[in-house]
mmCIF file of C-alpha atoms in Angstrom:
data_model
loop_
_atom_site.group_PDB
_atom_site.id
_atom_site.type_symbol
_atom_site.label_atom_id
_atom_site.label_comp_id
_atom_site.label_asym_id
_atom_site.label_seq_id
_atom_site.Cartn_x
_atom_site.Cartn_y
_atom_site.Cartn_z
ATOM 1 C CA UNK A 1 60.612 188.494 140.372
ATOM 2 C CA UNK A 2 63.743 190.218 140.885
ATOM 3 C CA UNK A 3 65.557 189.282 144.169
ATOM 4 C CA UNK A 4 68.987 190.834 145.724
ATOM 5 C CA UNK A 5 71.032 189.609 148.184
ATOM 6 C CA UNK A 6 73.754 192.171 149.901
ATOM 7 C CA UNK A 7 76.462 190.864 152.333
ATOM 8 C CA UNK A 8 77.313 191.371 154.889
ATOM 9 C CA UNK A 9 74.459 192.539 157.408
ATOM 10 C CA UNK A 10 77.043 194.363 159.838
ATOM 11 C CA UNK A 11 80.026 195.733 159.097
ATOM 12 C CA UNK A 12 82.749 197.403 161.322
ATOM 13 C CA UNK A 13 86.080 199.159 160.317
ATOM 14 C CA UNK A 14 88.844 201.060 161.536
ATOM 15 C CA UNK A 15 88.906 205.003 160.670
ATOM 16 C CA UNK A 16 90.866 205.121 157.327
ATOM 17 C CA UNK A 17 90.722 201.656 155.914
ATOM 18 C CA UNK A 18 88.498 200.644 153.155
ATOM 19 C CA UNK A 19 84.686 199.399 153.313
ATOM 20 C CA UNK A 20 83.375 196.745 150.718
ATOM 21 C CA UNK A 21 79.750 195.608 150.306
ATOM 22 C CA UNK A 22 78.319 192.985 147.684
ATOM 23 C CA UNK A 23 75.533 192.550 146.517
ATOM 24 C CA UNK A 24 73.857 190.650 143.831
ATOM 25 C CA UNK A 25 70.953 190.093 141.631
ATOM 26 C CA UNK A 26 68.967 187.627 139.652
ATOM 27 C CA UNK A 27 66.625 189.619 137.579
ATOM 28 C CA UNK A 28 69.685 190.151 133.990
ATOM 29 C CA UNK A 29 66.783 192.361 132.727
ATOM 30 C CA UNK A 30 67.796 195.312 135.696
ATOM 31 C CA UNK A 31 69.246 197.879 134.387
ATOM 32 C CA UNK A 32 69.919 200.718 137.001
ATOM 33 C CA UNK A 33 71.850 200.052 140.401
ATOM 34 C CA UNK A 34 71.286 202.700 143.173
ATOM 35 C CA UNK A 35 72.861 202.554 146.739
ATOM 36 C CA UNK A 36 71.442 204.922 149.463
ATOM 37 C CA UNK A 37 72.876 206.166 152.466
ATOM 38 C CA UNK A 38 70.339 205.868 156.075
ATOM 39 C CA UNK A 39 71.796 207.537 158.858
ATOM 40 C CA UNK A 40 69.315 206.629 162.096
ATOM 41 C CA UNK A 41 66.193 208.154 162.065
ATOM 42 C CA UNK A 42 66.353 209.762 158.492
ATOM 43 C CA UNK A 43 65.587 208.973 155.132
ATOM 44 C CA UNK A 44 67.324 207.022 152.450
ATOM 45 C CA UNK A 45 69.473 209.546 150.337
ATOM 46 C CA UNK A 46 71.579 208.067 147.232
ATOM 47 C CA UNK A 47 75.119 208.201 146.882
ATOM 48 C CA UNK A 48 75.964 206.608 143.581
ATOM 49 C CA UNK A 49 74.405 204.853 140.996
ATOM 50 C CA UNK A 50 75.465 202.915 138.016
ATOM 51 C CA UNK A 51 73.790 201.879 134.898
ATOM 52 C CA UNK A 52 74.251 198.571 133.200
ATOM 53 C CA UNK A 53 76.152 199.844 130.611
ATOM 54 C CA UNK A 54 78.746 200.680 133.028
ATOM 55 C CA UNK A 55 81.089 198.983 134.721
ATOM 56 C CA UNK A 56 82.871 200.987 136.838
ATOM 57 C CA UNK A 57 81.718 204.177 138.698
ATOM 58 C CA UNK A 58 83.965 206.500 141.331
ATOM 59 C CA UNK A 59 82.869 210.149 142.958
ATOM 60 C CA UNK A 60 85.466 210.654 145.656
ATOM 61 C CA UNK A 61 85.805 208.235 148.283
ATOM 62 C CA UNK A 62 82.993 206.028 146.538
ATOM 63 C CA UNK A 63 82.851 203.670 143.609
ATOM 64 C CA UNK A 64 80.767 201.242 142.744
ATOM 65 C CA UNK A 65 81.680 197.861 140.395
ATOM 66 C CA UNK A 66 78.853 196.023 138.050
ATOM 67 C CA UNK A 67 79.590 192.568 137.023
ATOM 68 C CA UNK A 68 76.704 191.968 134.086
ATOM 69 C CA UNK A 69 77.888 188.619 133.446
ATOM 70 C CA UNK A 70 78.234 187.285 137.197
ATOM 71 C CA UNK A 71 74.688 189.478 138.228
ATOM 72 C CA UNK A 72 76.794 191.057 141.168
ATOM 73 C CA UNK A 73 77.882 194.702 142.396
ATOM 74 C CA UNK A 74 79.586 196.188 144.876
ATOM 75 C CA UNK A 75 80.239 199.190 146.971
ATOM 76 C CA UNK A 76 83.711 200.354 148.163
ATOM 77 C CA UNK A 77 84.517 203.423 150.327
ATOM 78 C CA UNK A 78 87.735 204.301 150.995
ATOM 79 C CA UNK A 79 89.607 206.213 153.701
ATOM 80 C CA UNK A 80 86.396 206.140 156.026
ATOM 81 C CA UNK A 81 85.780 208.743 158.270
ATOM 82 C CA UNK A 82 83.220 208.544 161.486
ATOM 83 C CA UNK A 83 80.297 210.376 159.481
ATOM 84 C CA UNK A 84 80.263 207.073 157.260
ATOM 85 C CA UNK A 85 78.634 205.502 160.018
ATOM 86 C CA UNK A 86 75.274 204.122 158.823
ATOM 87 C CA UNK A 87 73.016 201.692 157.217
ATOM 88 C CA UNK A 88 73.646 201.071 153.413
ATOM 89 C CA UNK A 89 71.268 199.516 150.599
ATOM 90 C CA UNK A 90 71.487 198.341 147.102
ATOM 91 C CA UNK A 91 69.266 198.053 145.192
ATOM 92 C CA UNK A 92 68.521 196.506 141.463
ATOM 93 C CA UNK A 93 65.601 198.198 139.144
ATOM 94 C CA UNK A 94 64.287 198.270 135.794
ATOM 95 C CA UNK A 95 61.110 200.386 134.084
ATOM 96 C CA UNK A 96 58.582 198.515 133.764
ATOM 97 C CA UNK A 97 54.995 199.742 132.392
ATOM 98 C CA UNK A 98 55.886 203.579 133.074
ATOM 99 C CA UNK A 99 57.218 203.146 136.944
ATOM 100 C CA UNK A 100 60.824 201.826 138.273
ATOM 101 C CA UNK A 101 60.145 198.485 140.008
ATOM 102 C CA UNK A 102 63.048 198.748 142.290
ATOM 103 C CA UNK A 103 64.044 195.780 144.775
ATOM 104 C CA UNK A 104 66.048 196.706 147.742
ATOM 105 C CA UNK A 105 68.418 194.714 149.496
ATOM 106 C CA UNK A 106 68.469 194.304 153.334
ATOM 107 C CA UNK A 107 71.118 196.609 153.819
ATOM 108 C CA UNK A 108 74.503 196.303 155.625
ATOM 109 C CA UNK A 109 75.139 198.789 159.090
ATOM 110 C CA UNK A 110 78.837 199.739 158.353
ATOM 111 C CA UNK A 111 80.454 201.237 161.444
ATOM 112 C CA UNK A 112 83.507 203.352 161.798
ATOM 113 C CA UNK A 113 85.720 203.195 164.842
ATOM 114 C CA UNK A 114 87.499 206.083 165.608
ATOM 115 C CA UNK B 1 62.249 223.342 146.811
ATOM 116 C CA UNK B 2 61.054 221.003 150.013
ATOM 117 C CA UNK B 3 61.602 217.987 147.849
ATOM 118 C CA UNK B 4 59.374 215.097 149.209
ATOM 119 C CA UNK B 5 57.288 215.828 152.042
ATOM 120 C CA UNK B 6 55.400 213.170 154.575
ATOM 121 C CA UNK B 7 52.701 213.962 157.738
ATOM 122 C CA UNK B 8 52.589 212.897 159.912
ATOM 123 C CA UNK B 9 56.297 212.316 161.538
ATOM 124 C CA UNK B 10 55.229 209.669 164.267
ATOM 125 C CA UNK B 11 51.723 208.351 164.826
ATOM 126 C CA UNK B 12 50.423 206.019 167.451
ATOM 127 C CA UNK B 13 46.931 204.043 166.699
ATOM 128 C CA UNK B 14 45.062 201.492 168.144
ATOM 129 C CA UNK B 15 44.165 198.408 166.707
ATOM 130 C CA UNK B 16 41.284 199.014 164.657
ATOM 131 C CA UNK B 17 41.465 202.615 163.927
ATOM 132 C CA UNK B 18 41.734 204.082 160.653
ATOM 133 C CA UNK B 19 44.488 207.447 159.318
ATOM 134 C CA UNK B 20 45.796 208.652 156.170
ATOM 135 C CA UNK B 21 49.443 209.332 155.890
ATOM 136 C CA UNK B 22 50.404 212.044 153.335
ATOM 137 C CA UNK B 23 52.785 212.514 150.591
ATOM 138 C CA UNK B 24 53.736 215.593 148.356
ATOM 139 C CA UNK B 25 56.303 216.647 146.229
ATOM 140 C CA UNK B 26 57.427 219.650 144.153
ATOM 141 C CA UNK B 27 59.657 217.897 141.880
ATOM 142 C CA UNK B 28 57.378 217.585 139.005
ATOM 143 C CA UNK B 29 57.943 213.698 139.181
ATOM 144 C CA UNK B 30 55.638 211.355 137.390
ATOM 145 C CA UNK B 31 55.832 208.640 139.869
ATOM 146 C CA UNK B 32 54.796 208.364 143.082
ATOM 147 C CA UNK B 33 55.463 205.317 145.628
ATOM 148 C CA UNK B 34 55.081 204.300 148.915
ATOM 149 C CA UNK B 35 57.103 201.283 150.791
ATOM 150 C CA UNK B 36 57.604 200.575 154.339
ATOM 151 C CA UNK B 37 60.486 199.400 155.839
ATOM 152 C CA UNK B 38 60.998 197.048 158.743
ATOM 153 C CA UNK B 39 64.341 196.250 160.854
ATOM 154 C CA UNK B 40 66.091 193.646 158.640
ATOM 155 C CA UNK B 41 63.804 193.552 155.617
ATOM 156 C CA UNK B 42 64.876 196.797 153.637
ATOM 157 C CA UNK B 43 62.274 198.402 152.061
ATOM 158 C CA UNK B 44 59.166 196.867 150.424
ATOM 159 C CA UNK B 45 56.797 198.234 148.055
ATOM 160 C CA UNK B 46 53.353 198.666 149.321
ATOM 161 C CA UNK B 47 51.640 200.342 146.495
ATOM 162 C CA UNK B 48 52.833 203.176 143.583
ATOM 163 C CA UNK B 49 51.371 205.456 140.928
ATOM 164 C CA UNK B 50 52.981 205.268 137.610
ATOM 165 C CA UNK B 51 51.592 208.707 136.683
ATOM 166 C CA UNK B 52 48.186 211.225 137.797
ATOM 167 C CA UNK B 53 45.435 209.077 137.833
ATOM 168 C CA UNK B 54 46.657 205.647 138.175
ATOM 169 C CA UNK B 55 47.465 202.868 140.705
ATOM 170 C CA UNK B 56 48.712 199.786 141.365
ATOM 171 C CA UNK B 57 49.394 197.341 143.853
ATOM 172 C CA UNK B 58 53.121 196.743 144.839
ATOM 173 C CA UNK B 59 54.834 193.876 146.971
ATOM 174 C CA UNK B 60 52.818 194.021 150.101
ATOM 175 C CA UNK B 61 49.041 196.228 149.306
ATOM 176 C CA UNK B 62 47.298 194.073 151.825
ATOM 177 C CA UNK B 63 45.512 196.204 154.024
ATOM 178 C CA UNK B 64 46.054 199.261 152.273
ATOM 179 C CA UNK B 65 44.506 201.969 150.069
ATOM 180 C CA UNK B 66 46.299 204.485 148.064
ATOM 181 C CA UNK B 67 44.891 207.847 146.225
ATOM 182 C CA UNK B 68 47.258 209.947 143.711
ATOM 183 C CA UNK B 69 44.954 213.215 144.274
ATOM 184 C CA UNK B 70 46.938 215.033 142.257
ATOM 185 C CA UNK B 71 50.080 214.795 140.022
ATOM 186 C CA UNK B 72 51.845 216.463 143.272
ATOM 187 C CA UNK B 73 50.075 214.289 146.423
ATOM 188 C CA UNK B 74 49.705 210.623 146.890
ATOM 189 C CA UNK B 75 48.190 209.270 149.831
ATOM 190 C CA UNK B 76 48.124 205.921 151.874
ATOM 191 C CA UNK B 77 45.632 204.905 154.184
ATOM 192 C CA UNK B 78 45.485 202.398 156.254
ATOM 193 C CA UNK B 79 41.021 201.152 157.235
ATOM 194 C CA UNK B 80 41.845 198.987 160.271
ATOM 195 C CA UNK B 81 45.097 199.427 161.989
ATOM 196 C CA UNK B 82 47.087 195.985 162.925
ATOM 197 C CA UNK B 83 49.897 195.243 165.096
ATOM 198 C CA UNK B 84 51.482 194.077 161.986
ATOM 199 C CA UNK B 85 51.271 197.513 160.096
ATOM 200 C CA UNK B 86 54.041 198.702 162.810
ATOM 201 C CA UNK B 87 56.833 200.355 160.322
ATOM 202 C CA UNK B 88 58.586 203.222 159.491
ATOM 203 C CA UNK B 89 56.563 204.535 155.864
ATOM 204 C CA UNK B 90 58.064 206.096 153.374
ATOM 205 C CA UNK B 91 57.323 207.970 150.179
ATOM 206 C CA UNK B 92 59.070 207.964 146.836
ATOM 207 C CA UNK B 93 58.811 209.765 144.026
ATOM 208 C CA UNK B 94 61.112 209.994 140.400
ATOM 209 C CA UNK B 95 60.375 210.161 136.509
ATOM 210 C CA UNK B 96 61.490 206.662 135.046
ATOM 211 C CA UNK B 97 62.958 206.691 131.809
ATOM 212 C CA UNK B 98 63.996 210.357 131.400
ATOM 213 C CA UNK B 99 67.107 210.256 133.386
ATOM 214 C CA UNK B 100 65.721 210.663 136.671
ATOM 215 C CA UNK B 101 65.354 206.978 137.573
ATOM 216 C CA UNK B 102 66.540 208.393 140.854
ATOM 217 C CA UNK B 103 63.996 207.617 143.697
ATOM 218 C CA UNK B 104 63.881 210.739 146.475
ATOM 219 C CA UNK B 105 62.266 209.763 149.353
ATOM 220 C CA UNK B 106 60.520 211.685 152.575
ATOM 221 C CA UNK B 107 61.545 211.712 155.662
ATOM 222 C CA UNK B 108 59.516 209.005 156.977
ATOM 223 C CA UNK B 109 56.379 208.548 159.080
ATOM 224 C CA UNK B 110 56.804 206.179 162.405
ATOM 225 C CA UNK B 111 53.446 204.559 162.954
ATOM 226 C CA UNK B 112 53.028 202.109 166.114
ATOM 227 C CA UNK B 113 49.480 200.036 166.412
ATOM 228 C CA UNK B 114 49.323 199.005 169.770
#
């Protein structure tokens, strides 16, 4: 089965520089990449996503990178503010039989010193 | 539109004793899911429902039971509560396949089995 790793598990920057987390995959047959957003206590929301037919994705402050070839993507947020405090996952998925199998990764607590 | 809605928030059993947690959404989505997620392991699939009327088991079923009562409500229940069914649960739902690969998840139930 499909198995993603995402480095690194903790992450701390200063307010204003840039965030980066990787992750990769080993399933080539995944074809949709969500990351989600958990602030403590709450739910997982998504941010971005990117499709495998993409390679490149940006909304603001957030883009996300696909490397087909190498089975890795990553997550970079720039000019990070205090609210970007929080746990973030990637994930890897692909339909299979009429549902999404999806396989999270363990997700990396970015925090944002003021 | 409430999106994806879970009961309870926070529930505290006893080894042994049996609950239901709940799930609806208003979404239309086809697919319903359930995962639970535990510090460090990101979120695992415990059992999902590709559409009304069917089931299946996911990563980690053991010691679970599912219902999709209606296209709207899926529900998890747990027969005889362990230690190790301590989590944070969470529903899912999306359509796969028609653009909306997007999971939205619930807030989350907090169940302790002391």
């Amino acid at each position: 089965g499909e198995n993603v790793e995402q480095h690194p598990s903790t992450l701390s920057v200063q307010e204003g520089d840039s965030a980066v987390i990787k992750c990769t995959y080993s399933d080539s047959a995944s074809n949709y990449f969500p990351w989600y957003k958990q602030e403590l206590g709450k739910r997982p929301q998504l941010i971005i996503d990117i499709r495998s037919n993409v390679g490149e994705k940006k909304d603001q402050r957030i883009a996300v990178t696909l490397n087909k070839t190498a089975k890795h993507f990553s997550l970079h947020i720039t000019e990070t503010q205090p609210e970007d405090s929080a746990v973030y996952f990637c994930a890897a998925s692909l339909n299979s039989g009429g549902y999404q199998k999806v396989t999270f990764g363990t997700g990396t607590k970015l925090q944002v010193i003021p | 539109n409430a999106g994806v809605t879970q009961t309870p928030k926070f529930q505290v059993l006893k080894t042994g004793q049996s609950m239901t947690l709940q799930c609806a959404q208003d979404m239309n989505h086809n697919s319903m899911y359930w995962y639970r997620q535990d510090p460090g392991m990101g979120l695992r699939l415990i059992y999902y429902s590709a559409s009304e009327g069917t089931t299946d088991k996911g990563e980690v079923p053991n010691g679970y039971n599912v219902s999709r009562l209606n296209k709207r409500e899926f529900s998890l229940r747990l027969e005889s509560a362990a230690p190790s069914q301590t989590s944070v649960y969470f529903c899912a739902s999306n359509t796969p396949g028609q653009g909306k690969d997007t999971q939205y998840f619930g807030p989350g139930t907090r169940l302790t089995v002391l």
